[in-house]
Coordinates of C-alpha atoms in Angstrom, one line a residue:
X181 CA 0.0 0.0 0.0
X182 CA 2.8 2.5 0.6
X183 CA 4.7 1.7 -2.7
X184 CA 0.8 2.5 -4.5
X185 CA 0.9 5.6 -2.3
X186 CA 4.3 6.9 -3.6
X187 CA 3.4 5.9 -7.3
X188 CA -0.2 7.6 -6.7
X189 CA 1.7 11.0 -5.4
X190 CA 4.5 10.7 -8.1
X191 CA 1.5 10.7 -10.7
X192 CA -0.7 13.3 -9.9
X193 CA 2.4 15.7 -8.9
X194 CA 4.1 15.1 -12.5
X195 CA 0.6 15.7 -14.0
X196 CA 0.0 19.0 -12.0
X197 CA 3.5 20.1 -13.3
X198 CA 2.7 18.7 -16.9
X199 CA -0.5 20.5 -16.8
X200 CA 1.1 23.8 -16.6
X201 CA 3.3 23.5 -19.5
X202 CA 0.5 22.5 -21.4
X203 CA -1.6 25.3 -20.6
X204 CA 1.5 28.0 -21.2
X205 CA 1.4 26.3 -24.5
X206 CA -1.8 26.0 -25.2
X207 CA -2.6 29.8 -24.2
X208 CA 0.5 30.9 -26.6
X209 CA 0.9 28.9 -29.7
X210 CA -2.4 31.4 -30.9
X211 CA -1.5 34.4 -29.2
X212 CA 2.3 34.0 -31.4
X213 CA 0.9 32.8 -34.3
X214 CA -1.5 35.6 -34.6
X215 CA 0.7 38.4 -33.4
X216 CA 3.8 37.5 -35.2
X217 CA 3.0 34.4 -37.5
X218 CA 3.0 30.8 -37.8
X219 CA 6.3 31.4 -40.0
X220 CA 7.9 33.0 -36.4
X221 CA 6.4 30.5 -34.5
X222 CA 8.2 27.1 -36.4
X223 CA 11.4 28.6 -34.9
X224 CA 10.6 28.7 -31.8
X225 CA 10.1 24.7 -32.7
X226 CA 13.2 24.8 -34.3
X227 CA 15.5 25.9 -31.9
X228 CA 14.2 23.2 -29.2
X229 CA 15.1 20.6 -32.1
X230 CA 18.8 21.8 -32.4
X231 CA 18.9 21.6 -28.4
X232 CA 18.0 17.9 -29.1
X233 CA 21.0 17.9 -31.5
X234 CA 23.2 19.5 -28.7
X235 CA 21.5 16.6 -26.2
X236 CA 23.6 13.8 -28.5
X237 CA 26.7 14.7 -26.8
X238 CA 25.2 15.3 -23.4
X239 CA 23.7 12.2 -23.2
X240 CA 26.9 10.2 -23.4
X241 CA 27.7 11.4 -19.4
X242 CA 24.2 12.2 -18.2
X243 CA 21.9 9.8 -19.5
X244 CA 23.0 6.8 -17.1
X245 CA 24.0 8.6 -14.3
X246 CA 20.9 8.4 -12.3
X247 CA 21.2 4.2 -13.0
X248 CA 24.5 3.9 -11.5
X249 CA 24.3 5.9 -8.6
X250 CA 20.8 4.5 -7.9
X251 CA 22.2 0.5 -8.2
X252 CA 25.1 1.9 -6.1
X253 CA 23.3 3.6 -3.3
X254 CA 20.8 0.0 -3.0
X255 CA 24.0 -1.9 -2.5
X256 CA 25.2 0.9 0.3
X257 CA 28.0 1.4 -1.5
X258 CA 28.6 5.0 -1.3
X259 CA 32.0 5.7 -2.1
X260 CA 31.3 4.3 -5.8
X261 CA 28.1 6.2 -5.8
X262 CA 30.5 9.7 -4.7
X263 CA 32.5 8.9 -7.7
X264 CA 30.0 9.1 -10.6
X265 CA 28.7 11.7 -8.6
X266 CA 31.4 14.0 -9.1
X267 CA 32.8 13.0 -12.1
X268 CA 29.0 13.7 -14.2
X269 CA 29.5 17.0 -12.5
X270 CA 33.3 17.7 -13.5
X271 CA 32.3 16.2 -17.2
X272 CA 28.9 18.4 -17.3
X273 CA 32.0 21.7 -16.7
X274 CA 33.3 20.6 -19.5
X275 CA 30.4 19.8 -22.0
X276 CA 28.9 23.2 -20.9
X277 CA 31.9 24.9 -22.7
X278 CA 32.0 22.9 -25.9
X279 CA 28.5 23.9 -26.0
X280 CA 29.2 27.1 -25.6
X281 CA 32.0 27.1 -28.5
X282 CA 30.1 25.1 -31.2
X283 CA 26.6 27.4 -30.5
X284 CA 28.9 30.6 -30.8
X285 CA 30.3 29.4 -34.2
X286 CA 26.8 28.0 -35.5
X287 CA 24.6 31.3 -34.9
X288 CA 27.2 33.7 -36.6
X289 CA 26.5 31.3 -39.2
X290 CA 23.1 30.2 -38.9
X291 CA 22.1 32.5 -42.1
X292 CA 24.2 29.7 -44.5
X293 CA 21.8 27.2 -43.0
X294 CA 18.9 28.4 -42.6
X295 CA 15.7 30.5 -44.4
X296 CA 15.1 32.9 -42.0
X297 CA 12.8 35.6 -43.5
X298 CA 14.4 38.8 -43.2
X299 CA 12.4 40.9 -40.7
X300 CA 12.7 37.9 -38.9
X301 CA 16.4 37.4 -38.8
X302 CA 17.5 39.4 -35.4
X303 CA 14.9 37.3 -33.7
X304 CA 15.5 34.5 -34.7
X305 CA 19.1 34.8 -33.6
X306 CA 18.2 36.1 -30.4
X307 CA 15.8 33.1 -29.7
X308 CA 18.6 30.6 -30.7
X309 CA 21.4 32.6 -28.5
X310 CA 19.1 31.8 -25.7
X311 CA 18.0 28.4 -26.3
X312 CA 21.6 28.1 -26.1
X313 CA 22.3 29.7 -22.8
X314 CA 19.3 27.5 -21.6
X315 CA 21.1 24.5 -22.6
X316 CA 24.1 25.2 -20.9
X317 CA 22.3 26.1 -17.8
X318 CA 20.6 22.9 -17.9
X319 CA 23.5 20.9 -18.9
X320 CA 25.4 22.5 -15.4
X321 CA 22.6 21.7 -13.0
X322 CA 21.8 17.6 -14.4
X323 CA 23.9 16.0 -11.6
X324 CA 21.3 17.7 -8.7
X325 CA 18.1 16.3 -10.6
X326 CA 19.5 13.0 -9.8
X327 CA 18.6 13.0 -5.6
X328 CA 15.0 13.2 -6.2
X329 CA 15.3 9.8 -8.6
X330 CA 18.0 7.8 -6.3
X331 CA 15.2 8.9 -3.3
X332 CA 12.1 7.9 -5.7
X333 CA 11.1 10.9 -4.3
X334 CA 9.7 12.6 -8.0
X335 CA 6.9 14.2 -6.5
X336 CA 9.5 16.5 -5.2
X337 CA 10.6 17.3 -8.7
X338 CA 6.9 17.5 -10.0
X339 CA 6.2 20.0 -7.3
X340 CA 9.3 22.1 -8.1
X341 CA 8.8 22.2 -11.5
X342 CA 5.2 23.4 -11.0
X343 CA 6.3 26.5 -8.8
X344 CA 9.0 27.2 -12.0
X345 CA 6.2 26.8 -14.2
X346 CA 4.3 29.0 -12.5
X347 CA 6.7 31.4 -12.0
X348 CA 7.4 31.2 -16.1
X349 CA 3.6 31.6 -16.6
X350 CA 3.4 35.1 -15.2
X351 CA 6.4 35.9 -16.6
X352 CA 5.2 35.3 -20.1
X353 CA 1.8 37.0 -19.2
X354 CA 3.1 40.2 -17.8
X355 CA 5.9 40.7 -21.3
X356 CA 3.2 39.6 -23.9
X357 CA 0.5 41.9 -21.8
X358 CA 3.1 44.8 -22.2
X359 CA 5.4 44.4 -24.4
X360 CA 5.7 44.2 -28.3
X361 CA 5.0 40.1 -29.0
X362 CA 8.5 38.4 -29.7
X363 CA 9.1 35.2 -29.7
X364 CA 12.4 35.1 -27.8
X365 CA 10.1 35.8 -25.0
X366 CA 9.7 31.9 -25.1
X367 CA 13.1 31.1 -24.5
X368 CA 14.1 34.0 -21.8
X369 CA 10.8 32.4 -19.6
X370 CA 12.7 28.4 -20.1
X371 CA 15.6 30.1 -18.3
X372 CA 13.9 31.8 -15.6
X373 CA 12.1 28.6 -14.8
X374 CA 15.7 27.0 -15.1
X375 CA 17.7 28.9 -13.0
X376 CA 14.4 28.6 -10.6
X377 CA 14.6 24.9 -10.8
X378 CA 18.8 24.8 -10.4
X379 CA 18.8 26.3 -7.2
X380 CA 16.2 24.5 -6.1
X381 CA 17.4 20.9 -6.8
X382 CA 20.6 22.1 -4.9
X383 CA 18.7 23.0 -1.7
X384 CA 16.6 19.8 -2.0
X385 CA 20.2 17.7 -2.9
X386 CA 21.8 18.9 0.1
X387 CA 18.4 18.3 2.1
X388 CA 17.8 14.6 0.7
X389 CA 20.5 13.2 -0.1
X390 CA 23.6 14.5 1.9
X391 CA 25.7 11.9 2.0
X392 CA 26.9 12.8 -1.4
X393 CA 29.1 15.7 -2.0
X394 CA 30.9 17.4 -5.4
X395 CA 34.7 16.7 -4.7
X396 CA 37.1 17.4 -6.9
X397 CA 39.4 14.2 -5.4
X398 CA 36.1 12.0 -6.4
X399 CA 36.3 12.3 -9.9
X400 CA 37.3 8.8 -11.2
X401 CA 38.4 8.3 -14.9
X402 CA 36.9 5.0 -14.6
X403 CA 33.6 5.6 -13.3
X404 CA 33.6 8.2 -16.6
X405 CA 34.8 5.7 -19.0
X406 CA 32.1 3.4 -17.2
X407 CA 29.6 5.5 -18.2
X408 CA 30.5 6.4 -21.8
X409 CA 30.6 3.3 -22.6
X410 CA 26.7 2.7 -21.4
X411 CA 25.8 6.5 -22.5
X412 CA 27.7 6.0 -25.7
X413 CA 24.5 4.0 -26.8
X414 CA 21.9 6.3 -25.4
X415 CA 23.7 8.9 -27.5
X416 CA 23.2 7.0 -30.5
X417 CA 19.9 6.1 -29.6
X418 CA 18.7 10.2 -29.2
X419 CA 21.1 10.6 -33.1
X420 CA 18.7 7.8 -34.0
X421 CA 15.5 9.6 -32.8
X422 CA 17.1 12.5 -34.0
X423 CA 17.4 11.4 -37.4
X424 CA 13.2 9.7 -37.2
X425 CA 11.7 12.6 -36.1
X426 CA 14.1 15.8 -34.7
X427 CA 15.0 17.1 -38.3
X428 CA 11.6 17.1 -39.2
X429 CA 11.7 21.0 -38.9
X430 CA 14.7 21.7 -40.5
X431 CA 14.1 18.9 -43.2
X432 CA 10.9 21.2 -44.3
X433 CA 12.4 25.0 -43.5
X434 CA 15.5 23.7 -46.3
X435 CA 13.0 21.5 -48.7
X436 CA 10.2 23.3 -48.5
X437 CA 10.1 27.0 -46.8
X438 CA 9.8 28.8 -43.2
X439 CA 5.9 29.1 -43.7
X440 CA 5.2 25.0 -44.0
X441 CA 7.3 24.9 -41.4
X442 CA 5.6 26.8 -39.1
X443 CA 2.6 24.7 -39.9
X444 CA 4.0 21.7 -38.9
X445 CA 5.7 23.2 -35.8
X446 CA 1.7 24.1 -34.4
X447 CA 0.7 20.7 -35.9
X448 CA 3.4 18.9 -33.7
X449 CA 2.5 20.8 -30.3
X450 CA -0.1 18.3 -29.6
X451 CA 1.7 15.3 -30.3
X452 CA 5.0 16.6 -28.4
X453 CA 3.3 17.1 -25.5
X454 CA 1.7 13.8 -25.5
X455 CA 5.1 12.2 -25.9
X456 CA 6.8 14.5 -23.0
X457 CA 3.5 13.4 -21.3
X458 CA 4.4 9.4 -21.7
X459 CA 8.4 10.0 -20.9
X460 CA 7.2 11.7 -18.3
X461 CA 4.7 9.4 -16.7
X462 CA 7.0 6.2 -17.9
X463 CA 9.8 7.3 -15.7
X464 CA 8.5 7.7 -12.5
X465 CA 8.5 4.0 -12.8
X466 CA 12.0 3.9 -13.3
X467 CA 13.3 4.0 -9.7
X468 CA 11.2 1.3 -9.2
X469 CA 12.9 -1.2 -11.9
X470 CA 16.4 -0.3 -10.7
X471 CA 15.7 -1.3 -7.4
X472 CA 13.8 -4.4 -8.1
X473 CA 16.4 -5.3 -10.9
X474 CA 19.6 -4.6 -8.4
X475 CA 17.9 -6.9 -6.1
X476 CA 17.4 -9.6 -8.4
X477 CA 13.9 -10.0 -8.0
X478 CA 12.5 -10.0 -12.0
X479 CA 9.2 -11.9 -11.1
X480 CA 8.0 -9.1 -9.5
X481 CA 9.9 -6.5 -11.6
X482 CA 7.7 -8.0 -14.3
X483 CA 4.5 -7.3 -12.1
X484 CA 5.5 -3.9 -11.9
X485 CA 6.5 -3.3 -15.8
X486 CA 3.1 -4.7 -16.7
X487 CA 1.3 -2.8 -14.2
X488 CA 2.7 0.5 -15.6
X489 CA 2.1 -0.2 -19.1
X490 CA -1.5 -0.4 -17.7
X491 CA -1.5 3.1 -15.8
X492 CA 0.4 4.8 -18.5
X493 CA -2.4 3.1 -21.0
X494 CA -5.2 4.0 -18.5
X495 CA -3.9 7.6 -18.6
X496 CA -3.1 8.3 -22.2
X497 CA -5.7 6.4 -23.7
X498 CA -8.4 9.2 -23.3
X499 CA -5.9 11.9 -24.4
X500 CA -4.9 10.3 -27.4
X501 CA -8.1 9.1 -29.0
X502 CA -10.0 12.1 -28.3
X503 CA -7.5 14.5 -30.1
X504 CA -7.9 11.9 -32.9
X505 CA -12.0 12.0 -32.7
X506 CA -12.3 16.1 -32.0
X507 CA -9.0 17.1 -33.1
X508 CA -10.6 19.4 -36.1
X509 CA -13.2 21.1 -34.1
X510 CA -10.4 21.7 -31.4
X511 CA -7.9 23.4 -34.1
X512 CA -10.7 25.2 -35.6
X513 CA -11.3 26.8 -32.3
X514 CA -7.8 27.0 -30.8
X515 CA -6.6 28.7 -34.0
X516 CA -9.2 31.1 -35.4
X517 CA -6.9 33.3 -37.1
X518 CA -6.0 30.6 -39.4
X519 CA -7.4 29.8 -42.6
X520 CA -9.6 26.8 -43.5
X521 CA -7.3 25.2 -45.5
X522 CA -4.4 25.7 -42.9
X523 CA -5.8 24.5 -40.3
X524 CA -7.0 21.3 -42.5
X525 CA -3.3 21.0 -43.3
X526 CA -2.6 21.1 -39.3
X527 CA -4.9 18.5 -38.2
X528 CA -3.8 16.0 -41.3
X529 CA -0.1 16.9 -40.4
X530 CA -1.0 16.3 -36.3
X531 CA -2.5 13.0 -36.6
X532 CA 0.6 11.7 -38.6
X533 CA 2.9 13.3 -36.1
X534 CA 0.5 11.7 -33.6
X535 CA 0.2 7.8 -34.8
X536 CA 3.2 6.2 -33.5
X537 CA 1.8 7.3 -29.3
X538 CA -1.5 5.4 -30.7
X539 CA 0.8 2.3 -30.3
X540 CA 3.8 3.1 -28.1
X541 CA 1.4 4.3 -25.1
X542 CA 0.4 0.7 -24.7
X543 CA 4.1 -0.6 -24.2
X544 CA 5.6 3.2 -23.2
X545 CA 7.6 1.8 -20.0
X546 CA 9.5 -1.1 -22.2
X547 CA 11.6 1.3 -23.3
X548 CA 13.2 2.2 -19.6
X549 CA 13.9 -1.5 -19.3
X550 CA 16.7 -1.0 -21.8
X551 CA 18.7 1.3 -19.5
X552 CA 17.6 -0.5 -16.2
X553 CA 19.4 -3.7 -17.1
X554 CA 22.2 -1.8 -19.0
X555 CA 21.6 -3.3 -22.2
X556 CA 21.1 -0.9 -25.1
X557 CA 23.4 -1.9 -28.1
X558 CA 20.3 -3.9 -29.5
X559 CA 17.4 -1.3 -29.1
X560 CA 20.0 1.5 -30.1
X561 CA 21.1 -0.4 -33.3
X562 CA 17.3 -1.3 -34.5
X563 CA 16.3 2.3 -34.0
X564 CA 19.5 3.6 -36.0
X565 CA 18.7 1.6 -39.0
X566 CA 15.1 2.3 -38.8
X567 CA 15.4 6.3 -38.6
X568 CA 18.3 6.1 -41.3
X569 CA 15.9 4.1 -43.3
X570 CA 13.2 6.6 -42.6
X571 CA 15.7 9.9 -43.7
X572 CA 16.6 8.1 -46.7
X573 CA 12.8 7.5 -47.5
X574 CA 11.4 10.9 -46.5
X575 CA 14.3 12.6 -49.0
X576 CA 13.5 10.4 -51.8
X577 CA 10.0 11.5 -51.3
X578 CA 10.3 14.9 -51.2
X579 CA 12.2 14.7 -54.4
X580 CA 10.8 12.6 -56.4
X581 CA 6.9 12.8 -55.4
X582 CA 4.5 16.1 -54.2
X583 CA 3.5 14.4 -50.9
X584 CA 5.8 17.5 -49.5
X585 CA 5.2 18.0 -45.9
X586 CA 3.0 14.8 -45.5
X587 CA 6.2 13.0 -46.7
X588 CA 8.2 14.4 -43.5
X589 CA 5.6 14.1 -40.8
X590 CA 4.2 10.5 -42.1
X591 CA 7.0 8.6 -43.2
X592 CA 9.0 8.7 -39.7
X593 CA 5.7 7.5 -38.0
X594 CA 5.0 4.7 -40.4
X595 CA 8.7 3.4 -39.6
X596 CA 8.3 3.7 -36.2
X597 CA 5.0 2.1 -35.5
X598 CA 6.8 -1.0 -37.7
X599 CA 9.6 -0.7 -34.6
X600 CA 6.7 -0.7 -31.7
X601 CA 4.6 -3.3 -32.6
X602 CA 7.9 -5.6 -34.0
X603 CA 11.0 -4.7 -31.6
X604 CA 10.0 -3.4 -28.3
X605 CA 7.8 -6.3 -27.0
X606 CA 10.5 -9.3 -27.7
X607 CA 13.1 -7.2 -27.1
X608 CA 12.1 -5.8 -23.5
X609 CA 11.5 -9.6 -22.8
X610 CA 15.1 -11.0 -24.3
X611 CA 16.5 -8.2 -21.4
X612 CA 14.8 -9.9 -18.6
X613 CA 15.6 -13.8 -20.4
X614 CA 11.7 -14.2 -20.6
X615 CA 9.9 -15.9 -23.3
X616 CA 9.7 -13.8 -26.3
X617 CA 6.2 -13.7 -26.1
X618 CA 6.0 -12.4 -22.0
X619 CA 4.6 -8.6 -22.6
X620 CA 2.6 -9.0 -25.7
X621 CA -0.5 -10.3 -23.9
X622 CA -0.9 -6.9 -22.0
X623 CA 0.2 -5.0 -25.4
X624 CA -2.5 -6.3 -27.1
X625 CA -5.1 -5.7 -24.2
X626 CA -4.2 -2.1 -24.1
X627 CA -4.7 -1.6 -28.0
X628 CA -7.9 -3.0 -27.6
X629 CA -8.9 -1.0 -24.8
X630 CA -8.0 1.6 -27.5
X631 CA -9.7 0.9 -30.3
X632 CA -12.5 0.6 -28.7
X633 CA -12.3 3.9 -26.7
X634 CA -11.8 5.7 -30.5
X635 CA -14.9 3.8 -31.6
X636 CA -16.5 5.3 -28.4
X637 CA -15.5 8.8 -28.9
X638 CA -16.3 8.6 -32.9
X639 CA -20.4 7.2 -31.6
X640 CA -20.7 9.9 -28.9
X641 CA -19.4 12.9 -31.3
X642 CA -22.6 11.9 -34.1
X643 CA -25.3 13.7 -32.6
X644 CA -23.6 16.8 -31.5
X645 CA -22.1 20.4 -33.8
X646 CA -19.4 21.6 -31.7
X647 CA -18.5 25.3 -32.9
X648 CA -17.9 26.7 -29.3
X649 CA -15.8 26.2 -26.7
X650 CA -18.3 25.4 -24.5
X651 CA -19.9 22.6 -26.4
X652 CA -16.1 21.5 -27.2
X653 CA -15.7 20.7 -23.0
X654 CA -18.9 20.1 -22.5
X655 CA -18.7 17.0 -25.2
X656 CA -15.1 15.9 -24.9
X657 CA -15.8 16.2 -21.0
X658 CA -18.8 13.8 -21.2
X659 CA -17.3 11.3 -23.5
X660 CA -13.8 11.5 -21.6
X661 CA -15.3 10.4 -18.2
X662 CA -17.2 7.7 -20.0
X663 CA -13.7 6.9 -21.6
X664 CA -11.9 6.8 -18.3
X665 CA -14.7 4.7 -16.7
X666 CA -14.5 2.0 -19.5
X667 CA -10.5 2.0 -19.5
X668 CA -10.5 1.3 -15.7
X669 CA -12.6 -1.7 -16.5
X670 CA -11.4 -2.9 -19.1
X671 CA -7.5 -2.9 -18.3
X672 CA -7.1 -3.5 -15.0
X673 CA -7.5 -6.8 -12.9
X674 CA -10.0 -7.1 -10.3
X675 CA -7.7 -7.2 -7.3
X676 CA -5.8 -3.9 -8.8
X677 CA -9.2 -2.7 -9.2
X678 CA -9.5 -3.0 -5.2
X679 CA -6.5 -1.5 -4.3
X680 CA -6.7 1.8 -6.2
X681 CA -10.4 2.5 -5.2
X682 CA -9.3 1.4 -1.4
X683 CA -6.0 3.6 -2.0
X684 CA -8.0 6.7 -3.4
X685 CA -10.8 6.4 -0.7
X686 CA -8.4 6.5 2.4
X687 CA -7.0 9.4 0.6
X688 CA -10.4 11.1 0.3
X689 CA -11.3 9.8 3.9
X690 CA -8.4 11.4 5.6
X691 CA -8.7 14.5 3.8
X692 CA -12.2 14.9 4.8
X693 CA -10.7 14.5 8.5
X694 CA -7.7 16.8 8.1
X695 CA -11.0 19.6 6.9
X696 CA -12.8 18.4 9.8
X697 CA -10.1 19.2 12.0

């Protein structure tokens, strides 16, 4: 009951905090696009996609960091868990000013690369110079986001990252209340919630986790080589992910132009948030699985990878196939400035950006198994040749055929739907030595549960002409609680069934008694 407690409080903190972001985004995107243009706004798109480039390298240190010094700390042994401690920091120094070199050298250039329209060009720049400076901020402070994961304390992070977000919110209200719209305004309000967030996670380091200090004398040229060679993959896996869906943006502002761009950049905010949505909910399982797998105990590791594909399913389902059902009358509304043939382009562009999360958010948590049990060559391999294969494809398209922009958002889907339904099941189960076949009876479940929630929404939508917001809520409301109601029947077991409704009654029970009191 405690460990459902913990995962309950990790959830609907994350959520809260995820929540936020959306609505920053959601209130925005038409407030930019409007003011200064969708054109303007694919940038803003764009320059998060060349901090994913920058994240290649970054990854190499960072990304199994938290794994190491987690497995370390469950054994009690503290001194090893000191030494990757310091050493990510000391290596983090360092990649901060590489960053720093190769960004300086890039926007003095950027003009060679890029169409930029000209009244655009100054802001553009600025709006790359501090996505950079974001970056590098970001890059410094990794090694104290790594107490509330070794803790499994994430609702610690969740409720952090809300007061940043909030913090980011008003910022962004008070300069696009009073100022002349620019959309560098995006990036400055990701640094204020940044530097909000790194002081912060040093106050809660020192608080939770003490026993581990930044030393100098720790740094260990083996713990680093230790965790290249494990991050070395993870860095091939984000060029890979990279090359399937990160140049998407850039592919279309070289091949195409800065306007069909910016379409697909308000096309993709939906489905990026979904995905940030499913990282976000699939690793606060993570703790969890280094625990159980450092401990040896995989029967019940398996329990608990099944059980979150179930939550994240139960969560995402809803989401997911109501943007498919209502997505139109939602960009129609959401985007009013637009014209009808833009926004048609929009929602066709969305749902191809969106199809591969149909899929993945019924297996979502698979994918941390890879760097739990520190065995990535395979997954990283089948995911390079798939996104190579998917570039190649997506080129030849745009050259040779006038699918244009449907070529670059639907291609990369298509390949990687091939890699979810194929790949991650067998291989997730070959990590663990199980029989090939151990997580496909829960996959399949949760597309079902799926289909049939789409089928759902498409029936309740029949009788209704949604054209105001009002009706929008009032109808996606009605037909998400009916969706959430079937999900919870239809996924989970009876005796999980039982614990959450106990679990989220003594919840409601003593709150009722901390009122009374």
């Amino acid at each position: 009951m405690e460990k459902q407690k913990r995962l309950i409080i990790n959830l609907i903190s994350n959520i809260i905090s995820f929540a936020l972001q959306l609505g920053i985004s959601f209130i925005l995107t038409p407030v930019i696009t409007a003011k200064v243009g969708t054109a303007a706004y694919g940038f803003i798109g764009l320059s998060n996609n060349f901090i994913s480039y920058a994240n290649i390298f970054t990854v190499i240190i960072n990304s199994m960091a938290s794994r190491f010094i987690t497995y370390e700390m469950t054994k009690e042994n503290i001194k090893k868990a000191d030494e990757y401690y310091s050493s990510v920091f000391f290596m983090d120094i360092i990649m901060s000013i590489l960053i720093a070199v190769f960004s300086f050298i890039f926007i003095i250039n950027m003009n060679n690369f890029l169409d930029i329209p000209k009244e655009l060009e100054n802001d553009v720049k600025i709006t790359f110079i501090l996505s950079f400076v974001n970056l590098i901020l970001s890059v410094m402070s990794t090694i104290f986001t790594i107490a509330t994961y070794v803790k499994d304390r994430l609702d610690l992070e969740a409720i952090r990252n809300i007061i940043g977000n909030i913090l980011k919110a008003l910022f962004l209200i008070v300069v696009f209340s009073i100022l002349q719209p620019k959309i560098y305004y995006i990036t400055l309000g990701s640094i204020i919630f940044t530097v909000f967030v790194l002081i912060a996670n040093i106050r809660l380091t020192k608080k939770i986790m003490p026993e581990l200090k930044i030393n100098i004398k720790s740094f260990n040229s083996k713990s680093v080589t230790t965790l290249i060679k494990s991050g070395i993959w993870n860095s091939i896996n984000s060029l890979s992910k990279v090359l399937l869906t990160g140049l998407d943006l850039l592919v279309t502002n070289i091949f195409i132009g800065a306007d069909m761009m910016g379409l697909l950049s308000v096309a993709k905010t939906i489905p990026t948030t979904i995905e940030n949505l499913l990282s976000t909910i699939a690793n606060i399982f993570s703790p969890r699985f280094v625990i159980l797998y450092s401990k040896r105990k995989i029967r019940e590791l398996v329990y608990e990878v099944n059980y979150s594909t179930k939550i994240i399913a139960f969560l995402m389902i809803v989401p997911i196939s109501g943007f498919i059902i209502f997505g139109k009358e939602f960009f129609f509304l959401w985007l009013p400035n637009e014209t009808a043939e833009n926004i048609k382009i929009i929602q066709i562009l969305s749902i191809l950006s969106l199809l591969p999360y149909m899929l993945s958010a019924s297996n979502y948590s698979l994918f941390i198994l890879d760097t739990v049990t520190n065995k990535l060559k395979r997954p990283v391999l089948a995911t390079l040749i798939i996104s190579i294969c998917s570039t190649l494809t997506t080129i030849i398209l745009l050259k040779f055929t006038k699918l244009g922009v449907y070529a670059v958002a639907g291609v990369s889907s298509i390949y990687w739907i091939f890699k979810v339904i194929i790949f991650n099941n067998i291989n997730a189960a070959k990590n663990l030595r199980l029989k090939w076949t151990a997580f496909f009876g829960q996959f399949i479940k949760n597309i079902i549960c799926f289909v049939a929630i789409t089928i759902l929404f498409f029936i309740i939508k029949i009788p209704f002409k949604i054209s105001t917001w009002k009706m929008f809520i009032l109808v996606a409301g009605i037909a998400a609680a009916i969706g959430y109601i079937i999900s919870f029947i239809l996924l989970f077991s009876n005796v999980e069934k039982q614990k959450l409704l106990d679990l989220l009654l003594n919840k409601f029970k003593k709150g009722r008694q901390k009122n009374e009191t």
